[in-house]
Amino acid sequence: MRLTVSSRSALLATAVTTTLVLSGCGNDSDSGSSGDLTLGFVNGGDTSFHTCLQKAVEETAKTEGAKVYTANSHQNAGTELSNIEDMISRDVSALIVQTVNVDSLKGDIAKAKASDIPIYLTSVATSDVNDILGAAVVDLGKVGALDAGWVADDAGGKDVKVGIVAGAPGAASDLLVNGFKGALPATAKVVANQPGMFNPAKAQDVAENMIEAQPDLDYAFVANEDMAFSVRKAFDAAGRKDVRIVTVNGTEEGLAAVKAGEFSATVANSAKTIGDTAVKNAVGLLGDKKVDKIANIPLVLVTKDNLSEAPQYCPK
């Protein structure tokens, strides 16, 4: 018999104390005896953010006494839906989803809802939150705006040219880029905007073409630090070490790059905090505890002047 959301709260009293990590497409028969609290985590991609997010989900699930099954959609919306269907077949207590594309969420949520399995979102939330268990939300528009604010302050009212190396169209990248462009001053002109697909090699190609077409570029906004390192490499090879890069994540490597002057700024968007919050709040909401349905993840614009303020990005 499939459990309702309210009846799942009773599972907490008998939740197991270890975490079982399985492939989302695995066929392991030990999926937990009746009474176990199980979470299905459907990850969206393969960047350092996704890796750290999954690690945080796994570790926090263990401390919360829940088993967790994991699957990766590899930036493919069709694979995401298949992964959700697989988790539904496991009859998990709840789904945690880092979507590859916000446009995919309607189908994902409908599928989970039809199976009476609550869904908790990471990074984004839907406009109608009545259909979800909850969400750990990152204001991606604000992330982009914080980087744009640094560019505005640094430019000091001068006319400047800005390039954008976006991620994958149709997902978090669009929110980041729109937030960045919307917060730029009128004196900052976006002269190039191309997707790097969250792929460092692709981002380097984009940057090489960008600096060739725009040799007097002043700034570049890059949608994550993985790509930003490759963009930096391309600019440096072209003799343009003076192009200032602003980016997103706040990894240890990214903070080191800010300290060294390779990046001018990054917005700390802690994967650890997102993963911790998602699991703790999903478990709390299943147990009818007083937990915020929508949790807003704190953001920090990090420069050389405030490196110590950056939160831990990835679990150790």
Protein backbone atom coordinates (compact mmCIF):
# COMPACT_ATOMS: atom_id res chain seq x y z
CA MET A 1 0.00 0.00 0.00
CA ARG A 2 1.41 3.43 -0.92
CA LEU A 3 1.83 5.84 1.95
CA THR A 4 0.34 9.35 2.03
CA VAL A 5 2.42 12.38 3.03
CA SER A 6 0.89 12.45 6.50
CA SER A 7 1.36 8.74 7.09
CA ARG A 8 4.98 9.03 6.07
CA SER A 9 5.60 11.15 9.16
CA ALA A 10 5.22 8.00 11.21
CA LEU A 11 8.27 6.59 9.48
CA LEU A 12 10.55 8.94 11.35
CA ALA A 13 10.21 7.06 14.62
CA THR A 14 11.71 3.93 13.10
CA ALA A 15 14.13 5.43 10.57
CA VAL A 16 17.39 3.57 10.10
CA THR A 17 20.70 4.98 11.26
CA THR A 18 22.82 4.34 8.20
CA THR A 19 22.75 5.63 4.65
CA LEU A 20 22.57 3.32 1.67
CA VAL A 21 23.79 4.94 -1.52
CA LEU A 22 22.74 3.24 -4.71
CA SER A 23 22.63 4.03 -8.39
CA GLY A 24 19.29 5.44 -9.48
CA CYS A 25 19.09 2.62 -12.00
CA GLY A 26 20.31 -0.12 -9.70
CA ASN A 27 18.37 -3.25 -8.88
CA ASP A 28 19.54 -3.85 -5.32
CA SER A 29 16.78 -5.73 -3.50
CA ASP A 30 17.70 -4.29 -0.07
CA SER A 31 15.83 -1.02 -0.52
CA GLY A 32 14.82 -0.89 3.13
CA SER A 33 12.31 -2.82 5.13
CA SER A 34 8.85 -1.51 5.89
CA GLY A 35 9.10 1.46 8.23
CA ASP A 36 12.37 2.84 6.87
CA LEU A 37 12.61 6.50 5.85
CA THR A 38 13.98 6.60 2.29
CA LEU A 39 14.87 9.59 0.14
CA GLY A 40 15.42 9.60 -3.59
CA PHE A 41 17.92 12.24 -4.73
CA VAL A 42 17.86 13.07 -8.44
CA ASN A 43 20.90 15.19 -9.28
CA GLY A 44 21.03 17.40 -12.34
CA GLY A 45 24.60 17.27 -13.61
CA ASP A 46 28.28 16.60 -13.13
CA THR A 47 29.86 19.89 -12.09
CA SER A 48 31.65 20.42 -8.79
CA PHE A 49 28.41 21.95 -7.49
CA HIS A 50 26.46 18.79 -8.24
CA THR A 51 29.18 16.58 -6.75
CA CYS A 52 29.28 18.57 -3.52
CA LEU A 53 25.49 18.79 -3.38
CA GLN A 54 25.17 15.02 -3.58
CA LYS A 55 27.83 14.52 -0.93
CA ALA A 56 25.97 16.89 1.38
CA VAL A 57 22.67 15.10 0.77
CA GLU A 58 24.24 11.71 1.48
CA GLU A 59 26.01 12.80 4.66
CA THR A 60 23.05 14.70 6.09
CA ALA A 61 20.69 11.82 5.30
CA LYS A 62 22.92 9.60 7.38
CA THR A 63 22.72 11.94 10.37
CA GLU A 64 18.95 12.18 9.92
CA GLY A 65 18.58 8.40 9.93
CA ALA A 66 17.45 8.08 6.33
CA LYS A 67 18.46 5.86 3.45
CA VAL A 68 19.12 7.70 0.21
CA TYR A 69 19.06 6.43 -3.36
CA THR A 70 20.83 8.65 -5.89
CA ALA A 71 20.61 9.15 -9.64
CA ASN A 72 22.18 11.66 -12.05
CA SER A 73 20.35 13.18 -15.00
CA HIS A 74 23.53 14.52 -16.69
CA GLN A 75 21.80 17.72 -17.86
CA ASN A 76 19.15 15.74 -19.76
CA ALA A 77 15.48 16.44 -19.03
CA GLY A 78 14.36 13.07 -20.38
CA THR A 79 16.81 11.26 -18.14
CA GLU A 80 15.56 13.31 -15.20
CA LEU A 81 12.01 12.11 -15.70
CA SER A 82 13.21 8.52 -16.06
CA ASN A 83 15.16 8.86 -12.83
CA ILE A 84 12.09 10.17 -11.05
CA GLU A 85 10.05 7.25 -12.36
CA ASP A 86 12.73 4.87 -11.06
CA MET A 87 12.61 6.50 -7.62
CA ILE A 88 8.83 6.23 -7.62
CA SER A 89 9.15 2.50 -8.34
CA ARG A 90 11.29 2.26 -5.19
CA ASP A 91 8.42 3.84 -3.25
CA VAL A 92 10.69 6.40 -1.58
CA SER A 93 9.30 8.51 1.23
CA ALA A 94 10.17 11.70 -0.65
CA LEU A 95 12.09 12.91 -3.69
CA ILE A 96 14.78 15.60 -3.59
CA VAL A 97 15.40 17.01 -7.08
CA GLN A 98 18.10 19.30 -8.48
CA THR A 99 16.45 19.88 -11.83
CA VAL A 100 18.32 20.22 -15.13
CA ASN A 101 15.71 22.59 -16.50
CA VAL A 102 12.98 24.54 -14.75
CA ASP A 103 10.70 23.79 -17.69
CA SER A 104 10.94 20.10 -16.79
CA LEU A 105 9.54 20.56 -13.32
CA LYS A 106 5.88 20.56 -14.36
CA GLY A 107 6.14 16.99 -15.67
CA ASP A 108 8.36 15.89 -12.79
CA ILE A 109 5.98 17.18 -10.15
CA ALA A 110 2.92 15.78 -11.91
CA LYS A 111 4.52 12.33 -12.07
CA ALA A 112 5.47 12.38 -8.39
CA LYS A 113 2.09 13.80 -7.32
CA ALA A 114 0.21 11.11 -9.25
CA SER A 115 2.19 8.52 -7.29
CA ASP A 116 1.57 10.30 -3.96
CA ILE A 117 5.28 10.90 -3.40
CA PRO A 118 6.18 14.39 -2.15
CA ILE A 119 8.92 16.27 -3.99
CA TYR A 120 11.43 18.68 -2.46
CA LEU A 121 13.36 20.98 -4.81
CA THR A 122 16.89 22.35 -4.52
CA SER A 123 18.08 25.69 -5.93
CA VAL A 124 14.70 26.67 -7.41
CA ALA A 125 11.04 26.61 -6.45
CA THR A 126 7.87 26.55 -8.52
CA SER A 127 5.43 29.44 -8.74
CA ASP A 128 2.77 27.23 -7.10
CA VAL A 129 4.38 25.77 -3.99
CA ASN A 130 1.23 23.87 -3.06
CA ASP A 131 2.34 21.03 -5.33
CA ILE A 132 5.70 20.50 -3.61
CA LEU A 133 6.82 19.42 -0.16
CA GLY A 134 9.25 22.34 -0.03
CA ALA A 135 12.39 23.85 -1.52
CA ALA A 136 15.86 25.09 -0.59
CA VAL A 137 15.97 28.11 -2.85
CA VAL A 138 18.91 30.04 -4.21
CA ASP A 139 17.93 33.44 -5.57
CA LEU A 140 19.87 32.97 -8.79
CA GLY A 141 18.81 36.36 -10.09
CA LYS A 142 20.35 37.92 -7.00
CA VAL A 143 23.54 35.89 -7.54
CA GLY A 144 23.94 37.46 -10.97
CA ALA A 145 23.01 40.89 -9.63
CA LEU A 146 25.68 40.71 -6.93
CA ASP A 147 28.35 40.08 -9.57
CA ALA A 148 26.92 42.90 -11.69
CA GLY A 149 27.09 45.20 -8.69
CA TRP A 150 30.80 44.49 -8.34
CA VAL A 151 31.32 45.31 -12.03
CA ALA A 152 29.39 48.56 -11.62
CA ASP A 153 31.44 49.62 -8.60
CA ASP A 154 34.73 48.67 -10.23
CA ALA A 155 33.92 50.45 -13.51
CA GLY A 156 33.11 53.64 -11.61
CA GLY A 157 30.75 55.05 -14.23
CA LYS A 158 33.07 54.48 -17.19
CA ASP A 159 31.86 52.91 -20.42
CA VAL A 160 32.92 49.26 -20.36
CA LYS A 161 32.40 46.11 -22.44
CA VAL A 162 31.20 42.90 -20.82
CA GLY A 163 31.16 39.31 -22.06
CA ILE A 164 29.00 36.51 -20.65
CA VAL A 165 29.88 32.81 -20.65
CA ALA A 166 26.56 31.23 -19.69
CA GLY A 167 25.84 27.67 -18.63
CA ALA A 168 23.19 25.44 -20.23
CA PRO A 169 20.20 27.31 -21.67
CA GLY A 170 16.81 26.85 -20.05
CA ALA A 171 17.94 26.12 -16.50
CA ALA A 172 19.69 27.89 -13.64
CA SER A 173 21.96 29.66 -16.10
CA ASP A 174 19.12 31.75 -17.54
CA LEU A 175 18.23 33.05 -14.09
CA LEU A 176 21.86 33.87 -13.34
CA VAL A 177 22.44 35.65 -16.64
CA ASN A 178 19.19 37.60 -16.55
CA GLY A 179 19.95 38.74 -13.01
CA PHE A 180 23.41 39.84 -14.07
CA LYS A 181 22.29 41.71 -17.18
CA GLY A 182 19.39 43.35 -15.36
CA ALA A 183 21.65 44.80 -12.68
CA LEU A 184 24.37 46.18 -14.93
CA PRO A 185 24.60 49.96 -15.26
CA ALA A 186 23.77 51.60 -18.58
CA THR A 187 27.47 52.27 -19.08
CA ALA A 188 28.24 48.53 -19.18
CA LYS A 189 27.50 47.06 -22.61
CA VAL A 190 27.12 43.29 -23.04
CA VAL A 191 28.98 42.61 -26.29
CA ALA A 192 28.95 38.79 -26.19
CA ASN A 193 26.75 36.17 -24.55
CA GLN A 194 27.34 32.50 -25.35
CA PRO A 195 26.64 29.23 -23.49
CA GLY A 196 29.58 27.27 -22.12
CA MET A 197 27.19 24.43 -21.19
CA PHE A 198 28.82 24.16 -17.74
CA ASN A 199 31.67 22.42 -19.58
CA PRO A 200 35.20 23.81 -19.04
CA ALA A 201 36.45 22.75 -22.49
CA LYS A 202 33.44 24.33 -24.19
CA ALA A 203 33.82 27.45 -22.07
CA GLN A 204 37.45 27.80 -23.14
CA ASP A 205 36.44 27.63 -26.80
CA VAL A 206 33.76 30.25 -26.19
CA ALA A 207 36.26 32.51 -24.41
CA GLU A 208 38.85 32.16 -27.17
CA ASN A 209 36.29 33.20 -29.77
CA MET A 210 34.99 35.97 -27.54
CA ILE A 211 38.34 37.64 -26.95
CA GLU A 212 39.19 37.40 -30.65
CA ALA A 213 35.93 39.10 -31.60
CA GLN A 214 36.09 41.58 -28.70
CA PRO A 215 39.79 42.35 -28.11
CA ASP A 216 38.93 45.36 -25.92
CA LEU A 217 36.74 43.39 -23.50
CA ASP A 218 36.84 44.69 -19.91
CA TYR A 219 34.85 42.16 -17.86
CA ALA A 220 33.46 38.65 -18.12
CA PHE A 221 30.67 37.04 -16.14
CA VAL A 222 31.03 33.24 -16.06
CA ALA A 223 28.18 31.05 -14.79
CA ASN A 224 30.38 28.84 -12.57
CA GLU A 225 33.96 28.57 -11.38
CA ASP A 226 34.66 25.33 -13.26
CA MET A 227 34.21 27.25 -16.50
CA ALA A 228 35.80 30.42 -15.14
CA PHE A 229 39.18 28.72 -14.76
CA SER A 230 39.11 27.79 -18.45
CA VAL A 231 37.97 31.28 -19.42
CA ARG A 232 40.85 32.74 -17.42
CA LYS A 233 43.25 30.42 -19.25
CA ALA A 234 41.93 31.53 -22.64
CA PHE A 235 42.14 35.21 -21.82
CA ASP A 236 45.64 34.89 -20.40
CA ALA A 237 46.84 33.00 -23.48
CA ALA A 238 45.52 35.86 -25.60
CA GLY A 239 47.53 38.35 -23.57
CA ARG A 240 44.48 39.68 -21.75
CA LYS A 241 45.22 39.03 -18.09
CA ASP A 242 43.60 42.39 -17.38
CA VAL A 243 40.07 41.16 -18.23
CA ARG A 244 38.30 40.94 -14.88
CA ILE A 245 36.24 37.81 -14.25
CA VAL A 246 33.28 37.56 -11.89
CA THR A 247 31.72 34.18 -11.29
CA VAL A 248 29.70 31.87 -9.03
CA ASN A 249 30.18 29.08 -6.45
CA GLY A 250 32.70 29.83 -3.69
CA THR A 251 34.68 26.58 -3.84
CA GLU A 252 38.06 26.37 -2.12
CA GLU A 253 39.73 26.59 -5.53
CA GLY A 254 37.55 29.55 -6.47
CA LEU A 255 38.37 31.42 -3.29
CA ALA A 256 42.06 30.76 -3.88
CA ALA A 257 41.66 32.23 -7.37
CA VAL A 258 40.03 35.34 -5.89
CA LYS A 259 42.90 35.66 -3.43
CA ALA A 260 45.43 35.31 -6.27
CA GLY A 261 43.62 37.84 -8.44
CA GLU A 262 42.61 35.36 -11.14
CA PHE A 263 38.95 36.08 -10.37
CA SER A 264 37.86 39.50 -9.18
CA ALA A 265 34.79 38.23 -7.34
CA THR A 266 32.65 35.15 -6.84
CA VAL A 267 29.27 34.68 -5.22
CA ALA A 268 29.39 31.99 -2.56
CA ASN A 269 26.45 29.65 -3.17
CA SER A 270 27.23 26.78 -0.81
CA ALA A 271 26.33 23.34 -2.15
CA LYS A 272 26.82 22.00 1.38
CA THR A 273 24.27 24.41 2.81
CA ILE A 274 21.77 23.58 0.08
CA GLY A 275 22.15 19.82 0.56
CA ASP A 276 22.04 20.02 4.36
CA THR A 277 18.95 22.23 4.27
CA ALA A 278 17.14 20.07 1.72
CA VAL A 279 17.49 16.86 3.71
CA LYS A 280 16.82 18.33 7.16
CA ASN A 281 13.80 20.30 5.98
CA ALA A 282 12.38 17.47 3.87
CA VAL A 283 12.62 15.13 6.86
CA GLY A 284 11.15 17.78 9.14
CA LEU A 285 8.23 18.48 6.79
CA LEU A 286 7.50 14.76 6.48
CA GLY A 287 7.37 14.68 10.26
CA ASP A 288 5.01 17.68 10.45
CA LYS A 289 7.65 19.72 12.27
CA LYS A 290 7.74 23.50 12.22
CA VAL A 291 10.11 23.92 9.31
CA ASP A 292 10.06 26.61 6.62
CA LYS A 293 8.50 25.20 3.49
CA ILE A 294 10.66 27.51 1.38
CA ALA A 295 14.16 28.03 2.77
CA ASN A 296 16.27 30.81 1.28
CA ILE A 297 19.98 30.00 1.06
CA PRO A 298 22.25 32.89 2.13
CA LEU A 299 24.54 34.41 -0.51
CA VAL A 300 27.86 36.20 -0.09
CA LEU A 301 29.72 38.27 -2.69
CA VAL A 302 33.34 37.33 -2.04
CA THR A 303 36.34 39.49 -2.97
CA LYS A 304 39.88 39.74 -1.62
CA ASP A 305 38.51 41.93 1.15
CA ASN A 306 36.16 39.38 2.75
CA LEU A 307 37.46 35.91 1.94
CA SER A 308 36.92 34.79 5.53
CA GLU A 309 33.17 35.37 5.21
CA ALA A 310 32.68 32.66 2.58
CA PRO A 311 30.74 29.62 3.87
CA GLN A 312 32.07 26.07 3.49
CA TYR A 313 31.20 25.01 -0.03
CA CYS A 314 31.65 21.24 0.00
CA PRO A 315 31.55 18.64 2.79
CA LYS A 316 35.03 17.44 3.77
